[in-house]
Amino acid sequence: MSGLDTLTAPRGVLYGGDWNPEQWTPDVWREDVALMQAAGVNLVSVGIFSWATLEPEPGRFELAWLDEVLDLLHGAGVAVDLATPCASPPPWLAHRFPETCAVDAQGVRMSVGSRNHFCPGSQVYRDHVARVVQVLVDRYAEHPAVAMWHVGNEFGQTCWCDLCAQRLRTWLRDRYGDVDALNAAWATAFWSQRYSSFDEVVPPRTAPYLHNPAAELDFRRFTSDQLREVHREQVAIIRERSAAPVTTNFMNFFPGVDQHAWADDVDVVADDCYTDPADPASPARAALAHDLVRGVRRGEPWLLMEQAAGAVNWRAHNVPKSTRTMVLDSLRAVAHGADGVCYFQWRASTGGAERFHSAMVPHAGPDTDLHRAVRAQGALLQRLRPVAGTRVDARVALVFDWPAWWAGELLPARPSARLDVLGQLAAYHEPLWRAGVATDVVPPSADLDRYDVVVVPSLHAVDDASAANVATVPARGGVLLVGPFSGVADEHARVRRGRFPVPWTGVLGASGEDWRPLDDAGVTVASDRYGTFTATTWSEHVRTDGAEVLATYADGDLAGHPALLRRRDPGGGEAWYVTTVPPRDVLAAVLADALAAAGVAAPLVDLPEDVEAARRGDVLFLLNRSRSPRAVPLPAWAAGSTDLLTGDAVADELHLPAEGAAALLAPTEETP
Amino acid sequence: MSGLDTLTAPRGVLYGGDWNPEQWTPDVWREDVALMQAAGVNLVSVGIFSWATLEPEPGRFELAWLDEVLDLLHGAGVAVDLATPCASPPPWLAHRFPETCAVDAQGVRMSVGSRNHFCPGSQVYRDHVARVVQVLVDRYAEHPAVAMWHVGNEFGQTCWCDLCAQRLRTWLRDRYGDVDALNAAWATAFWSQRYSSFDEVVPPRTAPYLHNPAAELDFRRFTSDQLREVHREQVAIIRERSAAPVTTNFMNFFPGVDQHAWADDVDVVADDCYTDPADPASPARAALAHDLVRGVRRGEPWLLMEQAAGAVNWRAHNVPKSTRTMVLDSLRAVAHGADGVCYFQWRASTGGAERFHSAMVPHAGPDTDLHRAVRAQGALLQRLRPVAGTRVDARVALVFDWPAWWAGELLPARPSARLDVLGQLAAYHEPLWRAGVATDVVPPSADLDRYDVVVVPSLHAVDDASAANVATVPARGGVLLVGPFSGVADEHARVRRGRFPVPWTGVLGASGEDWRPLDDAGVTVASDRYGTFTATTWSEHVRTDGAEVLATYADGDLAGHPALLRRRDPGGGEAWYVTTVPPRDVLAAVLADALAAAGVAAPLVDLPEDVEAARRGDVLFLLNRSRSPRAVPLPAWAAGSTDLLTGDAVADELHLPAEGAAALLAPTEETP
Amino acid sequence: MSGLDTLTAPRGVLYGGDWNPEQWTPDVWREDVALMQAAGVNLVSVGIFSWATLEPEPGRFELAWLDEVLDLLHGAGVAVDLATPCASPPPWLAHRFPETCAVDAQGVRMSVGSRNHFCPGSQVYRDHVARVVQVLVDRYAEHPAVAMWHVGNEFGQTCWCDLCAQRLRTWLRDRYGDVDALNAAWATAFWSQRYSSFDEVVPPRTAPYLHNPAAELDFRRFTSDQLREVHREQVAIIRERSAAPVTTNFMNFFPGVDQHAWADDVDVVADDCYTDPADPASPARAALAHDLVRGVRRGEPWLLMEQAAGAVNWRAHNVPKSTRTMVLDSLRAVAHGADGVCYFQWRASTGGAERFHSAMVPHAGPDTDLHRAVRAQGALLQRLRPVAGTRVDARVALVFDWPAWWAGELLPARPSARLDVLGQLAAYHEPLWRAGVATDVVPPSADLDRYDVVVVPSLHAVDDASAANVATVPARGGVLLVGPFSGVADEHARVRRGRFPVPWTGVLGASGEDWRPLDDAGVTVASDRYGTFTATTWSEHVRTDGAEVLATYADGDLAGHPALLRRRDPGGGEAWYVTTVPPRDVLAAVLADALAAAGVAAPLVDLPEDVEAARRGDVLFLLNRSRSPRAVPLPAWAAGSTDLLTGDAVADELHLPAEGAAALLAPTEETP
């Protein structure tokens, strides 16, 4: 059961956006609420950046305007996701307490004039947060409009100040107990970094050369944990008085917060998703982000909290979505498990740094193509009520882990910056997405027994327990697929000694001795099954210890050595090992073979290029990204479905208009 | 009447450069002055960087050397533009008063060892400036050599220190009266930035994310105003004792100083112009810069204070001018209204950071091709005496405004960094320059009634009064041409609500609802008149509200919508609206049509490629940039002209040598 | 006699690497020492980063582990190069004395957590260094394992802090005596930089614009001298008690240390050489580096202290060497004068910032291809014992000088950043290396009488005495070849006045007046001898004053002016002057002509592409870089040689395997 149930049960799919009434006069409020009703909006987030309006001077609170706003919304049947305003403290706080502002690695203290300038380690900041949150909770916990709490906004601040240094030391004491344990974990014997006391530890501030990777890794852990503490302190105040679900807006593949660690601190997983419309990979990347978000709390429905209706403002060149793309993006989110699609923001600001960020009501007002599309989308989403609360049933897991990402991509001085964790993850996800195969992105400690295929594209660092968890897949009949430079290090980024990947040489039936980044020409690989192809970026010097060699390096320093191996496990499963970066079509073929071995089939075959398929519960979503109509032949089980978006029944072929979509509810439960 | 009249009346066109005798021994002074006389030099700027020589220790002044220098120059008939040395305070000032050094946005205090390290907000600095200026004025106000005062050098310092923060607050109090007015102007309701007191405002120092654009805009205004104050304090001291004109050297399209605001603080507008000889667009850019500088004080003759005789030293790769290009550059400046052409600097320094900047006397001495060309140029300029004091009669205005530039190009988070103000300005200026059509670059508040055609290539922000000023053009029979993303915001960079461009939808007969930056492929535009072409970078979703549609988007999201519109005004004028970035030839055709509609003709037709024409008063300058001779057919009115540069009469065809020039004085006043 | 004699006499060629036992447990120590013996390792560097292990708390020393380590090594016959650990002070030092940490030009104090964070100007740091060095010397001066001392590591710290500012002032007082001399040397009359007292001088910290070049140049000199002082203070302590040779590891073309100034402070010149295996120019660059290192102490044998066995970790993409390349790299070093080849490091670290730097024992252990190659290489090097102690006899000198490099490439605002000193040096070295002509890289003050050909590719700044030293070459019958932008400035980076190159116009028979960087198209040059070619980057406007013009600019501003000149000296020698950047083959032809004029012949003719030849003493090394076998025809004198690597005699043709090598000892001393 998801934390969204209390919201979706009476409303179906949620629809709305951030609304910032403090930027507008009451007459605009009334126009806005009327427009919301007309557009089918049923949820707005209020108050995210209202602290300076709520508390214009220290301790003096002005809440009457918010009373009026909440009453107005409630009167119009729009639920409120009420925010705590901790993301942007008022200038008076920084003016009175400069130590509430964060400091960067160079020692520069952040100034007011933007947002997110706070130091999460400052007790003064936290006390002021607690006070304003208490005031809000006291006043609005029982307000009937308040359906959810939105704690802060896009947590992600990193601070290197002395207050945070003090909290870091406490965190390290808790983690390691004594300083010798820290010295061992951080390998401080290297470069004479041994600490004689926790007091000597500082955050990884500007240094002349590369920082200790384990120290950087722990600083990232600490930073995520410290923000989590700021979050939890507010949740505790809320839960004293309110039973409404609590959420905060994550940012999918944002490195600052380990969402897997935060998952149980929220009731609803919410995400801000801003892919670039100018990037052709944008739909695939969005789908990957959605599969990540859905995996954060074991497949629960989630909420797309922010996206753009047109263009954003913060890229160098901001190509906008078309209104049709806007709808496809929303439907994709629902297809991948979202129970609501919201936007930043309802009405475009006239001032401030985001005045050119698109909104549901543009500067030109409601009599515009964009707003008409927003209204039409509201009607469309109402038709998807049967989908709300249902789950995506994924039989494939992609393994991803924040600390492993940090260790594998964000620490200094790795063998190659060209082999990046997210790039590998996307490369392995893309063929699955293209085939319409549902995939959960999950941490290596997840319950993997739910999955028939477990893909580990790039998991640089892994602790022993998680490594063992992954290793069990083939023995219980599943298919495990491991990509390059995985299983290399332990949880402190220490390289495991021995033939790699040390924890998995047994299950893979293969072992290696040398990682060999490739020069720009790449390397030729020959395979009976996959043909001869050029692999790039990376190679590994491995030998088979029992695995079948499916492809072999054909030139270069590793000529004659295995490039791709498969071991059939006595338990019935298989273990695949990809030691290089194959071209896209070869990787797709490898994944197809792995799926076939596990008996995982795509929902549709012969899907036209540019048409996406995604199953959620009993509904099959089909999204046509092309600017031409597409015909999709339907399998027997889907023929006779009803398209929820139109109410029409479809026969054995579906005709999708240009950039159009369908949501097919099959006639029976007898679907494969 | 121009402030240069007292200088040019006895001398004709001014010629000379910066001279830094403090770098040389007296024997070199005497050699230099003799060389100046031989070269026809009649003006040198002295003392710009002499502070540490004039006042080697606090309060101890050494002026005897300057007495000798001024006497020497006076004896040789060379006028002196005597500088106040505020640009580079001596090291002893920073050593004794560290607060006289500027601080950057990161909090780093500038060090001595370069120049321009001063904090313009430091009262200690200003007091020391006042003292040294007073000493100079007391000593030299009556010296017969002193013909002009040169206040400081290339004003442009920005400082984020606490002293400047204090002055910023005072400036804001003066501007806004109370803090609520500031909050409204800056839209501080966005991101919880509301100030409860002016005391809380700081300059836009390093922050975690985008700054408030209105705050940045005001900080730029304040910075320009604060520098202006430093300038005015010195002018006040000078004017107590001296009637000689006052100038300072601007840097054309330098963002740091709003020259339009400074214009009436100087008697002479002077410019430093350093276009890149390696850039083929350099001549067009120089002409644009000259048209800007001339427009600063309503078309008055101006002074080219600094240029390079060969190469500069501060680019990564400094291709030098040829000696012929050196002459063409000087003549271009005169043709565009300069009454004098000067150089940085007279004699090449052997040490210091600019030791590789070219000079009128190179390291190798006077027996060099470069210095021979300098001498020949002096003789040439003497022949242009009839031009001195005359004006360029421009019927076309290009609208440009520093605050609008800041708002449109230099603030963060705009729709596209690819649509830059200066790039658009250059794109609209270039066809006019190529046709030899005189064009003044003026602010939107200028008296536009002087112009038949008013072009607004890119005016992002505009106040109501200026917007109204621009809007009147068609009604009084003129032609107005508005480019994309213009009229968007008010003077606080706040987006105007409604269909854009809000102030001009009526006059343009068109209105828009969405700015749509284009992906790299651009968009096809179809036009009966201009053919089918690919536009790039930018499009706007507009509709006609009465204007004629001259071109239509033919593909992409805006297919079928207008791209180029023209409204004929009942008052006899026209209003054109360009919503995208057309290719160069299409834009040239549009501008030609707009000129034709206003009855503005080019001085010559069938001008050869690479030959520039420019009218000033009764003289038509023709500059051949190519490395081959060119023949230019002359119109009837010009046949029989005298070429001032040679004294020769020309018939109906002018023969220009390779990289040669002519300055034709027509036989009668009966020119078109 | 070289400082290495006491090491090589009993051992032959040295072989080993950095060993960091503090990272490992004693059982690993024992495994390591056994593996070293098996691999023929006879020298390891110990203790470089051991300070925090040796002195875990201030004043408390733990040396028992090092006793054991040294005993173990001694027992195994492995000599020890014992380090002073000053490169990386323990965290407790920074914690207690923050002023021991360096400060950058922006004022940011370096943090612990990396290495090299110390301030070399801090007396507290120096006192702590002295204490730990004294402890080590007292304990181990007589230990039989200790064969050499390794002072610090890769000296190169630059610090801008107040302590260093104080030391800088003292250094300047020593250099200039009074402040007026400094003002003259630094040309402070430019930009009003005159100092009234040494107290006003600060290091070149962040400033608004270009720094004074002479100040920057002296700051680089001071920085090198200050590090040298830190080095010398430790050497003094060592020499009180130990007669073992002292070394420190330089980094060939590293700008931070003027090795020529340091040369006599060490007994052994040691180098760290990390060329990029992915760069095809890597072998040529390595050879150039070796020729530099050998020239530091007048041709003495030197020690390759650090190189990589496979990949490094600090580039963005680290392509590893093959094991065959590893051997070729080592043999190249020996051929160019090294008496030992060592690695960083013996055993790969599991933690720390260099955990992905390759090592002689990789993470996967000794049963790997890499370690097997390490062992085989040890056996190979033993066969080269006859080479140890012999010298390379070079008849060609390439002139290079640290201060001239700083002045010519690293100071701001030069005519072109595209004409870089190292690029020019490499361009002139490469044809010599390709021909197998031995070349010493030496400073302009070197005894040039040892050389028949002296090449000055790019020597921007030169003092009068050195300029005169270079000028004497042709008069005594040698060949001098001067490249562009040479002899421009004096030792204070002040441009010499007059026709350039001022000190050499007489010897060159030519003089110039203008440096003219070329636009991207370059310029055509015509020559009877070298054909017509396109030169790039740079041209000079020169005239012949007696020299023969060998090539002439054929287009552009300098059409008709000389591009390449040669003057035959009455003394029998020649002086060549190259005023531009010719293509590689033209430059090779020019150099071949210059060599021929001096009677310098290559050891072999018709050398196959990809085969290097290098003579050292009586041994001719031949290295086949290609992945195919190569046949090399041998001259008469070499026929019948013995290949030291195999013990085989060779006839008149040598057959090299793919990526194979030979070291031919000629049968008689009668070699040319």
mmCIF file of C-alpha atoms in Angstrom, chain C residues 428-497:
data_model
loop_
_atom_site.group_PDB
_atom_site.id
_atom_site.type_symbol
_atom_site.label_atom_id
_atom_site.label_comp_id
_atom_site.label_asym_id
_atom_site.label_seq_id
_atom_site.Cartn_x
_atom_site.Cartn_y
_atom_site.Cartn_z
ATOM 1 C CA TYR C 428 63.702 20.445 -33.044
ATOM 2 C CA HIS C 429 64.528 17.378 -30.955
ATOM 3 C CA GLU C 430 62.298 14.937 -32.761
ATOM 4 C CA PRO C 431 64.240 14.698 -36.064
ATOM 5 C CA LEU C 432 67.480 14.294 -34.130
ATOM 6 C CA TRP C 433 65.997 11.500 -32.033
ATOM 7 C CA ARG C 434 64.475 9.869 -35.082
ATOM 8 C CA ALA C 435 67.913 9.816 -36.700
ATOM 9 C CA GLY C 436 69.517 8.355 -33.597
ATOM 10 C CA VAL C 437 71.699 11.424 -33.084
ATOM 11 C CA ALA C 438 72.624 11.813 -29.449
ATOM 12 C CA THR C 439 71.583 15.198 -28.101
ATOM 13 C CA ASP C 440 72.139 16.825 -24.735
ATOM 14 C CA VAL C 441 69.630 19.348 -23.502
ATOM 15 C CA VAL C 442 71.679 21.995 -21.711
ATOM 16 C CA PRO C 443 71.360 25.516 -20.352
ATOM 17 C CA PRO C 444 72.722 28.450 -22.354
ATOM 18 C CA SER C 445 75.430 28.921 -19.757
ATOM 19 C CA ALA C 446 76.760 25.386 -20.299
ATOM 20 C CA ASP C 447 80.184 24.663 -21.675
ATOM 21 C CA LEU C 448 79.132 24.620 -25.307
ATOM 22 C CA ASP C 449 82.602 23.898 -26.612
ATOM 23 C CA ARG C 450 81.820 20.200 -26.145
ATOM 24 C CA TYR C 451 79.274 20.392 -28.963
ATOM 25 C CA ASP C 452 79.642 20.668 -32.726
ATOM 26 C CA VAL C 453 76.062 21.754 -33.213
ATOM 27 C CA VAL C 454 74.157 24.029 -30.856
ATOM 28 C CA VAL C 455 70.427 24.350 -31.477
ATOM 29 C CA VAL C 456 68.434 27.126 -29.795
ATOM 30 C CA PRO C 457 64.842 26.312 -30.686
ATOM 31 C CA SER C 458 63.206 28.889 -28.462
ATOM 32 C CA LEU C 459 65.121 30.870 -25.868
ATOM 33 C CA HIS C 460 62.992 33.871 -25.150
ATOM 34 C CA ALA C 461 64.998 35.412 -22.342
ATOM 35 C CA VAL C 462 68.736 35.219 -21.906
ATOM 36 C CA ASP C 463 71.234 37.188 -19.881
ATOM 37 C CA ASP C 464 74.183 38.895 -21.539
ATOM 38 C CA ALA C 465 76.783 36.342 -20.506
ATOM 39 C CA SER C 466 74.784 33.377 -21.734
ATOM 40 C CA ALA C 467 73.916 35.192 -24.948
ATOM 41 C CA ALA C 468 77.613 35.752 -25.531
ATOM 42 C CA ASN C 469 78.331 32.102 -24.755
ATOM 43 C CA VAL C 470 75.914 31.023 -27.445
ATOM 44 C CA ALA C 471 77.220 33.595 -29.914
ATOM 45 C CA THR C 472 80.730 32.150 -29.893
ATOM 46 C CA VAL C 473 79.776 28.852 -31.518
ATOM 47 C CA PRO C 474 80.287 29.719 -35.206
ATOM 48 C CA ALA C 475 83.525 31.568 -34.595
ATOM 49 C CA ARG C 476 85.118 28.423 -33.171
ATOM 50 C CA GLY C 477 83.864 26.385 -36.096
ATOM 51 C CA GLY C 478 80.581 25.079 -34.741
ATOM 52 C CA VAL C 479 77.114 25.293 -36.176
ATOM 53 C CA LEU C 480 74.552 27.437 -34.384
ATOM 54 C CA LEU C 481 70.854 27.213 -35.228
ATOM 55 C CA VAL C 482 68.487 29.758 -33.736
ATOM 56 C CA GLY C 483 64.711 29.451 -33.817
ATOM 57 C CA PRO C 484 62.031 32.117 -33.676
ATOM 58 C CA PHE C 485 61.365 34.534 -30.812
ATOM 59 C CA SER C 486 64.755 33.821 -29.276
ATOM 60 C CA GLY C 487 67.085 36.298 -27.612
ATOM 61 C CA VAL C 488 64.176 38.669 -27.198
ATOM 62 C CA ALA C 489 64.431 39.590 -23.563
ATOM 63 C CA ASP C 490 66.953 39.892 -20.775
ATOM 64 C CA GLU C 491 66.868 37.935 -17.531
ATOM 65 C CA HIS C 492 64.125 40.210 -16.182
ATOM 66 C CA ALA C 493 61.905 39.526 -19.211
ATOM 67 C CA ARG C 494 62.573 43.075 -20.399
ATOM 68 C CA VAL C 495 62.531 43.302 -24.158
ATOM 69 C CA ARG C 496 65.925 44.284 -25.495
ATOM 70 C CA ARG C 497 65.719 47.490 -27.538
#
